[in-house]
XYZ file of N, CA, C and O in Angstrom:
676
model
N -39.308 -17.550 -11.266
C -38.664 -16.611 -10.366
C -37.509 -17.263 -9.617
O -36.432 -16.682 -9.577
N -37.746 -18.438 -9.022
C -36.693 -19.102 -8.259
C -35.490 -19.391 -9.150
O -34.346 -19.144 -8.759
N -35.752 -19.879 -10.366
C -34.643 -20.249 -11.248
C -33.780 -19.030 -11.598
O -32.553 -19.107 -11.574
N -34.436 -17.904 -11.917
C -33.669 -16.709 -12.256
C -32.915 -16.169 -11.041
O -31.779 -15.705 -11.158
N -33.567 -16.224 -9.878
C -32.933 -15.693 -8.662
C -31.694 -16.498 -8.270
O -30.675 -15.922 -7.890
N -31.776 -17.813 -8.356
C -30.611 -18.650 -8.019
C -29.454 -18.318 -8.960
O -28.316 -18.096 -8.531
N -29.758 -18.249 -10.257
C -28.717 -17.983 -11.246
C -28.115 -16.590 -11.052
O -26.891 -16.418 -11.047
N -28.976 -15.595 -10.866
C -28.505 -14.216 -10.718
C -27.651 -14.047 -9.470
O -26.566 -13.453 -9.518
N -28.118 -14.578 -8.346
C -27.367 -14.430 -7.089
C -26.063 -15.215 -7.149
O -25.019 -14.745 -6.696
N -26.124 -16.423 -7.736
C -24.906 -17.228 -7.874
C -23.850 -16.476 -8.676
O -22.680 -16.379 -8.284
N -24.254 -15.882 -9.804
C -23.312 -15.134 -10.636
C -22.800 -13.887 -9.927
O -21.626 -13.539 -10.037
N -23.692 -13.208 -9.184
C -23.258 -11.995 -8.480
C -22.250 -12.324 -7.376
O -21.438 -11.482 -7.003
N -22.294 -13.537 -6.862
C -21.326 -13.972 -5.845
C -20.052 -14.523 -6.475
O -19.121 -14.912 -5.785
N -20.041 -14.587 -7.815
C -18.849 -15.049 -8.520
C -18.668 -16.550 -8.469
O -17.544 -17.035 -8.570
N -19.744 -17.293 -8.315
C -19.671 -18.755 -8.238
C -20.110 -19.372 -9.553
O -21.063 -18.912 -10.180
N -19.427 -20.418 -9.969
C -19.876 -21.191 -11.121
C -20.872 -22.228 -10.635
O -21.031 -22.456 -9.426
N -21.554 -22.871 -11.580
C -22.478 -23.945 -11.190
C -21.723 -25.055 -10.467
O -22.208 -25.603 -9.483
N -20.528 -25.345 -10.951
C -19.713 -26.404 -10.354
C -19.333 -26.069 -8.911
O -19.420 -26.912 -8.018
N -18.925 -24.818 -8.661
C -18.527 -24.410 -7.309
C -19.710 -24.464 -6.350
O -19.581 -24.919 -5.212
N -20.886 -24.005 -6.810
C -22.078 -24.064 -5.961
C -22.461 -25.505 -5.689
O -22.818 -25.863 -4.565
N -22.348 -26.357 -6.705
C -22.686 -27.773 -6.545
C -21.782 -28.434 -5.505
O -22.251 -29.196 -4.656
N -20.500 -28.098 -5.532
C -19.559 -28.678 -4.562
C -19.926 -28.243 -3.150
O -19.930 -29.039 -2.212
N -20.263 -26.951 -2.998
C -20.614 -26.450 -1.672
C -21.913 -27.060 -1.147
O -22.094 -27.194 0.058
N -22.817 -27.427 -2.061
C -24.105 -28.017 -1.652
C -24.064 -29.546 -1.630
O -25.071 -30.176 -1.284
N -22.937 -30.131 -2.040
C -22.794 -31.587 -2.121
C -23.809 -32.199 -3.075
O -24.453 -33.213 -2.775
N -23.953 -31.570 -4.235
C -24.800 -32.113 -5.303
C -23.978 -32.067 -6.578
O -22.891 -31.509 -6.615
N -24.516 -32.649 -7.646
C -23.807 -32.614 -8.924
C -24.161 -31.322 -9.664
O -25.208 -30.712 -9.414
N -23.319 -30.935 -10.586
C -23.523 -29.692 -11.322
C -24.829 -29.706 -12.101
O -25.514 -28.695 -12.237
N -25.222 -30.855 -12.592
C -26.452 -30.963 -13.366
C -27.680 -30.582 -12.536
O -28.653 -30.043 -13.070
N -27.607 -30.811 -11.228
C -28.725 -30.441 -10.353
C -28.892 -28.933 -10.337
O -30.005 -28.414 -10.457
N -27.775 -28.222 -10.227
C -27.814 -26.751 -10.249
C -28.370 -26.288 -11.589
O -29.207 -25.390 -11.657
N -27.907 -26.899 -12.667
C -28.369 -26.537 -13.998
C -29.882 -26.741 -14.128
O -30.581 -25.892 -14.682
N -30.387 -27.844 -13.594
C -31.841 -28.115 -13.658
C -32.623 -27.076 -12.859
O -33.689 -26.639 -13.286
N -32.097 -26.673 -11.704
C -32.777 -25.643 -10.915
C -32.838 -24.333 -11.683
O -33.852 -23.652 -11.704
N -31.712 -23.978 -12.311
C -31.640 -22.707 -13.025
C -32.438 -22.713 -14.328
O -32.816 -21.665 -14.819
N -32.689 -23.891 -14.882
C -33.517 -23.993 -16.089
C -34.994 -24.160 -15.740
O -35.852 -24.109 -16.625
N -35.299 -24.382 -14.464
C -36.679 -24.559 -14.036
C -37.199 -25.964 -14.270
O -38.406 -26.198 -14.217
N -36.300 -26.931 -14.507
C -36.718 -28.318 -14.736
C -37.005 -29.042 -13.428
O -37.707 -30.062 -13.427
N -36.436 -28.532 -12.323
C -36.726 -29.079 -11.000
C -36.538 -27.959 -9.992
O -36.025 -26.896 -10.328
N -36.968 -28.226 -8.752
C -36.818 -27.226 -7.695
C -36.186 -27.897 -6.479
O -36.420 -29.073 -6.215
N -35.389 -27.141 -5.728
C -34.784 -27.707 -4.518
C -35.833 -27.851 -3.417
O -36.797 -27.094 -3.369
N -35.627 -28.846 -2.535
C -36.541 -28.991 -1.400
C -36.240 -27.915 -0.359
O -35.313 -27.125 -0.504
N -37.030 -27.859 0.710
C -36.909 -26.779 1.694
C -35.548 -26.791 2.394
O -34.966 -25.722 2.638
N -35.029 -27.973 2.734
C -33.714 -28.037 3.369
C -32.621 -27.518 2.434
O -31.695 -26.820 2.857
N -32.741 -27.863 1.162
C -31.755 -27.428 0.183
C -31.859 -25.912 -0.029
O -30.854 -25.241 -0.203
N -33.080 -25.354 0.005
C -33.250 -23.909 -0.116
C -32.527 -23.175 1.009
O -31.895 -22.142 0.788
N -32.613 -23.730 2.206
C -31.922 -23.120 3.349
C -30.406 -23.177 3.140
O -29.698 -22.199 3.382
N -29.923 -24.313 2.642
C -28.486 -24.443 2.372
C -28.047 -23.468 1.288
O -26.982 -22.834 1.390
N -28.866 -23.336 0.244
C -28.531 -22.398 -0.837
C -28.467 -20.971 -0.300
O -27.548 -20.210 -0.605
N -29.458 -20.606 0.520
C -29.486 -19.250 1.060
C -28.279 -18.987 1.957
O -27.735 -17.880 1.966
N -27.831 -20.004 2.709
C -26.640 -19.838 3.547
C -25.391 -19.633 2.695
O -24.580 -18.737 2.964
N -25.231 -20.430 1.670
C -24.041 -20.353 0.827
C -24.027 -19.055 0.022
O -22.987 -18.400 -0.110
N -25.193 -18.659 -0.501
C -25.267 -17.433 -1.299
C -25.438 -16.191 -0.436
O -25.511 -15.072 -0.961
N -25.509 -16.402 0.879
C -25.637 -15.309 1.850
C -26.792 -14.378 1.493
O -26.648 -13.165 1.415
N -27.927 -14.982 1.265
C -29.133 -14.236 0.940
C -30.324 -14.930 1.600
O -30.307 -16.143 1.764
N -31.341 -14.201 2.020
C -32.484 -14.834 2.665
C -33.277 -15.715 1.704
O -33.305 -15.464 0.493
N -33.922 -16.733 2.254
C -34.751 -17.634 1.455
C -35.854 -16.844 0.760
O -36.191 -17.104 -0.399
N -36.384 -15.850 1.444
C -37.450 -15.046 0.850
C -36.976 -14.355 -0.426
O -37.746 -14.192 -1.374
N -35.702 -13.969 -0.479
C -35.169 -13.344 -1.686
C -35.058 -14.364 -2.809
O -35.277 -14.036 -3.974
N -34.722 -15.606 -2.448
C -34.657 -16.659 -3.465
C -36.042 -16.948 -4.041
O -36.184 -17.176 -5.238
N -37.045 -16.936 -3.200
C -38.408 -17.265 -3.629
C -39.181 -16.052 -4.115
O -40.221 -16.191 -4.748
N -38.668 -14.851 -3.832
C -39.400 -13.623 -4.113
C -39.349 -13.193 -5.556
O -39.177 -13.984 -6.482
N -39.473 -11.891 -5.736
C -39.504 -11.280 -7.058
C -38.184 -11.499 -7.789
O -37.187 -11.873 -7.203
N -38.213 -11.217 -9.074
C -36.993 -11.298 -9.874
C -35.960 -10.295 -9.336
O -36.302 -9.183 -8.964
N -34.724 -10.702 -9.338
C -33.627 -9.859 -8.871
C -32.856 -9.414 -10.107
O -32.460 -10.240 -10.926
N -32.690 -8.128 -10.251
C -31.941 -7.637 -11.418
C -30.470 -7.978 -11.239
O -29.943 -7.948 -10.130
N -29.812 -8.258 -12.357
C -28.417 -8.689 -12.290
C -27.495 -7.602 -11.770
O -26.593 -7.849 -11.010
N -27.707 -6.382 -12.188
C -26.863 -5.306 -11.682
C -27.682 -4.037 -11.612
O -28.249 -3.596 -12.598
N -27.723 -3.506 -10.451
C -28.441 -2.267 -10.246
C -27.475 -1.127 -10.549
O -26.425 -1.023 -9.936
N -27.849 -0.267 -11.499
C -26.926 0.797 -11.911
C -26.627 1.745 -10.761
O -25.534 2.279 -10.682
N -27.594 1.923 -9.858
C -27.340 2.789 -8.708
C -26.284 2.190 -7.798
O -25.451 2.903 -7.246
N -26.330 0.863 -7.620
C -25.317 0.196 -6.796
C -23.938 0.338 -7.428
O -22.962 0.615 -6.741
N -23.855 0.150 -8.733
C -22.567 0.280 -9.415
C -22.046 1.707 -9.326
O -20.850 1.932 -9.131
N -22.938 2.661 -9.440
C -22.535 4.055 -9.345
C -22.014 4.367 -7.943
O -20.988 5.039 -7.782
N -22.726 3.857 -6.918
C -22.295 4.097 -5.533
C -20.939 3.453 -5.271
O -20.061 4.064 -4.637
N -20.752 2.250 -5.777
C -19.473 1.554 -5.587
C -18.356 2.306 -6.294
O -17.269 2.499 -5.739
N -18.614 2.776 -7.517
C -17.562 3.488 -8.246
C -17.219 4.808 -7.558
O -16.059 5.216 -7.535
N -18.226 5.475 -6.968
C -17.954 6.714 -6.230
C -17.099 6.443 -4.993
O -16.176 7.194 -4.689
N -17.409 5.341 -4.292
C -16.614 4.988 -3.111
C -15.181 4.649 -3.501
O -14.231 5.044 -2.826
N -15.036 3.904 -4.603
C -13.687 3.571 -5.071
C -12.924 4.819 -5.489
O -11.717 4.929 -5.255
N -13.621 5.760 -6.083
C -12.983 7.015 -6.471
C -12.482 7.771 -5.244
O -11.373 8.312 -5.234
N -13.284 7.784 -4.185
C -12.889 8.448 -2.938
C -11.674 7.761 -2.328
O -10.721 8.408 -1.892
N -11.707 6.422 -2.312
C -10.581 5.661 -1.750
C -9.315 5.930 -2.563
O -8.235 6.148 -1.999
N -9.432 5.935 -3.898
C -8.264 6.215 -4.740
C -7.724 7.616 -4.489
O -6.509 7.826 -4.445
N -8.612 8.577 -4.315
C -8.188 9.944 -4.029
C -7.449 10.021 -2.696
O -6.399 10.659 -2.591
N -7.982 9.330 -1.679
C -7.329 9.324 -0.366
C -5.952 8.670 -0.441
O -4.986 9.164 0.158
N -5.849 7.560 -1.162
C -4.553 6.889 -1.312
C -3.561 7.783 -2.053
O -2.383 7.854 -1.696
N -4.039 8.480 -3.064
C -3.177 9.394 -3.809
C -2.687 10.530 -2.917
O -1.510 10.893 -2.950
N -3.583 11.093 -2.105
C -3.190 12.169 -1.196
C -2.175 11.680 -0.174
O -1.209 12.372 0.150
N -2.384 10.480 0.353
C -1.448 9.912 1.327
C -0.079 9.685 0.693
O 0.958 9.965 1.298
N -0.078 9.196 -0.541
C 1.183 8.963 -1.244
C 1.899 10.285 -1.493
O 3.119 10.376 -1.308
N 1.168 11.311 -1.898
C 1.783 12.621 -2.130
C 2.338 13.213 -0.846
O 3.425 13.802 -0.845
N 1.602 13.055 0.256
C 2.077 13.572 1.543
C 3.363 12.860 1.962
O 4.314 13.496 2.440
N 3.419 11.558 1.774
C 4.615 10.784 2.120
C 5.785 11.212 1.235
O 6.911 11.374 1.706
N 5.531 11.417 -0.051
C 6.571 11.847 -0.973
C 7.109 13.214 -0.575
O 8.318 13.441 -0.545
N 6.210 14.147 -0.219
C 6.638 15.487 0.195
C 7.473 15.423 1.464
O 8.482 16.121 1.592
N 7.062 14.603 2.410
C 7.803 14.469 3.672
C 9.212 13.960 3.407
O 10.190 14.516 3.916
N 9.324 12.921 2.611
C 10.645 12.373 2.289
C 11.480 13.412 1.541
O 12.671 13.585 1.814
N 10.846 14.104 0.617
C 11.549 15.138 -0.161
C 12.148 16.200 0.760
O 13.335 16.537 0.648
N 11.352 16.710 1.686
C 11.851 17.768 2.574
C 12.847 17.241 3.601
O 13.765 17.964 4.006
N 12.710 15.994 4.018
C 13.721 15.417 4.912
C 15.072 15.309 4.201
O 16.124 15.587 4.800
N 15.042 14.913 2.939
C 16.288 14.816 2.181
C 16.912 16.196 1.959
O 18.134 16.354 2.045
N 16.081 17.190 1.687
C 16.593 18.554 1.541
C 17.220 19.021 2.857
O 18.308 19.600 2.870
N 16.551 18.736 3.972
C 17.088 19.111 5.283
C 18.426 18.427 5.549
O 19.363 19.050 6.071
N 18.526 17.157 5.183
C 19.776 16.418 5.363
C 20.901 17.066 4.554
O 22.022 17.241 5.061
N 20.612 17.450 3.318
C 21.627 18.121 2.486
C 22.061 19.450 3.096
O 23.252 19.776 3.099
N 21.112 20.198 3.618
C 21.438 21.487 4.239
C 22.324 21.279 5.467
O 23.325 21.976 5.656
N 21.964 20.320 6.301
C 22.755 20.042 7.513
C 24.173 19.617 7.144
O 25.155 20.081 7.740
N 24.297 18.740 6.150
C 25.626 18.293 5.719
C 26.442 19.475 5.200
O 27.628 19.624 5.529
N 25.815 20.334 4.430
C 26.503 21.506 3.889
C 26.963 22.435 5.008
O 28.105 22.938 4.990
N 26.109 22.654 6.002
C 26.472 23.507 7.136
C 27.667 22.928 7.892
O 28.601 23.653 8.265
N 27.675 21.617 8.094
C 28.792 20.987 8.806
C 30.074 21.099 7.983
O 31.152 21.398 8.530
N 29.989 20.889 6.671
C 31.177 21.047 5.819
C 31.719 22.472 5.900
O 32.924 22.683 6.049
N 30.838 23.445 5.803
C 31.272 24.848 5.886
C 31.903 25.129 7.247
O 32.935 25.813 7.343
N 31.308 24.580 8.319
C 31.868 24.779 9.667
C 33.266 24.202 9.768
O 34.172 24.819 10.354
N 33.476 23.015 9.213
C 34.802 22.394 9.255
C 35.818 23.213 8.456
O 36.979 23.350 8.860
N 35.382 23.763 7.344
C 36.295 24.600 6.548
C 36.649 25.874 7.308
O 37.814 26.296 7.348
N 35.638 26.505 7.927
C 35.880 27.754 8.655
C 36.740 27.549 9.901
O 37.433 28.461 10.340
N 36.693 26.346 10.484
C 37.518 26.052 11.652
C 38.971 25.757 11.264
O 39.810 25.513 12.138
N 39.262 25.767 9.979
C 40.594 25.400 9.497
C 41.058 24.101 10.141
O 42.152 24.009 10.713
N 40.221 23.127 10.069
C 40.471 21.847 10.716
C 41.737 21.191 10.160
O 41.837 20.921 8.971
N 42.693 20.928 11.013
C 43.929 20.257 10.570
C 43.711 18.745 10.534
O 44.310 17.992 11.310
N 42.879 18.306 9.677
C 42.351 16.940 9.669
C 43.404 15.857 9.949
O 43.257 15.089 10.882
N 44.442 15.761 9.194
C 45.428 14.691 9.404
C 46.719 15.167 10.070
O 47.643 14.392 10.242
N 46.806 16.417 10.457
C 48.055 16.967 10.984
C 48.005 17.254 12.480
O 48.739 18.098 12.952
N 47.151 16.622 13.175
C 47.038 16.926 14.592
C 48.127 16.280 15.401
O 48.464 15.114 15.201
N 48.619 17.012 16.364
C 49.560 16.450 17.308
C 48.811 16.118 18.601
O 47.885 16.820 18.994
N 49.217 15.058 19.236
C 48.537 14.620 20.459
C 49.470 14.742 21.667
O 49.368 13.986 22.620
N 50.344 15.717 21.647
C 51.300 15.877 22.738
C 50.638 16.410 24.003
O 51.079 16.113 25.111
N 49.579 17.190 23.875
C 48.866 17.700 25.040
C 47.837 16.653 25.458
O 46.795 16.489 24.823
N 48.138 15.922 26.545
C 47.300 14.808 26.959
C 45.915 15.230 27.415
O 44.966 14.472 27.321
N 45.793 16.448 27.927
C 44.498 16.899 28.428
C 43.491 17.090 27.288
O 42.302 16.924 27.465
N 43.985 17.429 26.125
C 43.087 17.658 25.003
C 43.088 16.485 24.018
O 42.372 16.513 23.023
N 43.890 15.482 24.284
C 44.038 14.367 23.346
C 42.725 13.625 23.131
O 42.385 13.272 22.001
N 41.947 13.379 24.199
C 40.689 12.632 24.072
C 39.701 13.409 23.212
O 39.053 12.861 22.314
N 39.605 14.704 23.476
C 38.707 15.552 22.687
C 39.124 15.553 21.223
O 38.295 15.446 20.327
N 40.438 15.648 21.004
C 40.936 15.665 19.634
C 40.690 14.335 18.925
O 40.363 14.321 17.740
N 40.831 13.238 19.640
C 40.577 11.919 19.033
C 39.103 11.808 18.630
O 38.779 11.330 17.538
N 38.229 12.256 19.513
C 36.796 12.200 19.184
C 36.472 13.084 17.983
O 35.732 12.685 17.080
N 37.007 14.270 17.975
C 36.753 15.189 16.863
C 37.356 14.639 15.572
O 36.752 14.705 14.508
N 38.545 14.060 15.702
C 39.204 13.454 14.546
C 38.367 12.297 13.994
O 38.220 12.162 12.775
N 37.816 11.493 14.880
C 36.958 10.379 14.455
C 35.733 10.900 13.714
O 35.344 10.366 12.675
N 35.130 11.950 14.274
C 33.966 12.557 13.623
C 34.333 13.051 12.226
O 33.625 12.806 11.251
N 35.462 13.764 12.135
C 35.890 14.280 10.837
C 36.160 13.155 9.852
O 35.787 13.236 8.689
N 36.802 12.097 10.321
C 37.129 10.979 9.430
C 35.849 10.370 8.855
O 35.748 10.174 7.650
N 34.883 10.093 9.726
C 33.615 9.522 9.266
C 32.909 10.502 8.332
O 32.397 10.125 7.280
N 32.921 11.758 8.721
C 32.224 12.770 7.936
C 32.832 12.898 6.541
O 32.122 12.895 5.538
N 34.150 12.979 6.463
C 34.822 13.178 5.180
C 34.721 11.931 4.303
O 34.625 12.043 3.080
N 34.686 10.755 4.893
C 34.679 9.513 4.117
C 33.265 9.075 3.711
O 33.072 8.610 2.597
N 32.302 9.194 4.603
C 30.975 8.599 4.377
C 29.931 9.612 3.926
O 29.094 9.311 3.086
N 29.966 10.807 4.460
C 28.922 11.787 4.176
C 28.820 12.160 2.700
O 27.715 12.391 2.224
N 29.913 12.222 1.931
C 29.719 12.512 0.502
C 28.806 11.493 -0.193
O 28.004 11.856 -1.052
N 28.920 10.241 0.198
C 28.048 9.207 -0.370
C 26.592 9.472 0.040
O 25.674 9.389 -0.773
N 26.386 9.821 1.312
C 25.040 10.136 1.796
C 24.504 11.377 1.085
O 23.336 11.426 0.702
N 25.375 12.357 0.880
C 24.968 13.589 0.196
C 24.534 13.293 -1.242
O 23.490 13.774 -1.694
N 25.296 12.500 -1.941
C 24.936 12.134 -3.316
C 23.610 11.364 -3.324
O 22.724 11.624 -4.145
N 23.460 10.424 -2.391
C 22.202 9.683 -2.290
C 21.024 10.591 -1.992
O 19.933 10.423 -2.541
N 21.239 11.577 -1.131
C 20.173 12.524 -0.801
C 19.788 13.361 -2.007
O 18.604 13.610 -2.252
N 20.767 13.806 -2.766
C 20.486 14.605 -3.968
C 19.701 13.774 -4.985
O 18.725 14.246 -5.571
N 20.113 12.532 -5.161
C 19.364 11.650 -6.062
C 17.942 11.463 -5.541
O 16.972 11.500 -6.301
N 17.782 11.280 -4.224
C 16.455 11.149 -3.627
C 15.601 12.391 -3.824
O 14.408 12.302 -4.102
N 16.217 13.554 -3.709
C 15.478 14.806 -3.925
C 14.986 14.873 -5.374
O 13.840 15.234 -5.633
N 15.843 14.494 -6.297
C 15.452 14.515 -7.706
C 14.313 13.524 -7.969
O 13.356 13.826 -8.671
N 14.410 12.339 -7.368
C 13.375 11.312 -7.588
C 12.054 11.636 -6.915
O 11.010 11.181 -7.368
N 12.078 12.401 -5.818
C 10.837 12.682 -5.096
C 10.248 14.044 -5.418
O 9.252 14.428 -4.824
N 10.861 14.765 -6.354
C 10.301 16.073 -6.692
C 8.943 15.876 -7.377
O 8.684 14.833 -7.973
N 8.120 16.893 -7.285
C 6.785 16.818 -7.874
C 6.916 16.935 -9.379
O 7.529 17.851 -9.904
N 6.329 15.977 -10.052
C 6.378 15.985 -11.504
C 5.254 16.857 -12.031
O 4.120 16.733 -11.635
N 5.614 17.738 -12.936
C 4.640 18.706 -13.451
C 3.960 18.153 -14.675
O 4.363 17.411 -15.431
């Protein structure tokens, strides 16, 4: 029983005989002898083994431990399935949010372009002879310059983003 339990628990923890031997400060052959039933560890060593394998001494000395309980594997796979579903939902929600933000950005840009066209904006033909309105005109001119030069690039990027974030059927 002890030999099978040490081997089973060691493997379930993902440890090789060599790794367990290093942690216990013994040679690998000692672990092999324990697992073959050719020798047994003393009480102090049993306590060290139980600490390293994170299992009670009674479990090491007790009944045979099955290598994999199908119920445990089923429970773990169900939990992983739930986690994967949650991650997928979160990813879809993030994708939808980005998609609609990009659509909103395109709509806002389009509205501003239409507004500038309807205002018959004299983009490069403004006169600044009226000093009282010159500051306002400079600010508006600056806005138009940035808008006409940079926003088309942002608009194209947004359209590409909308295409990339659309829901694939």
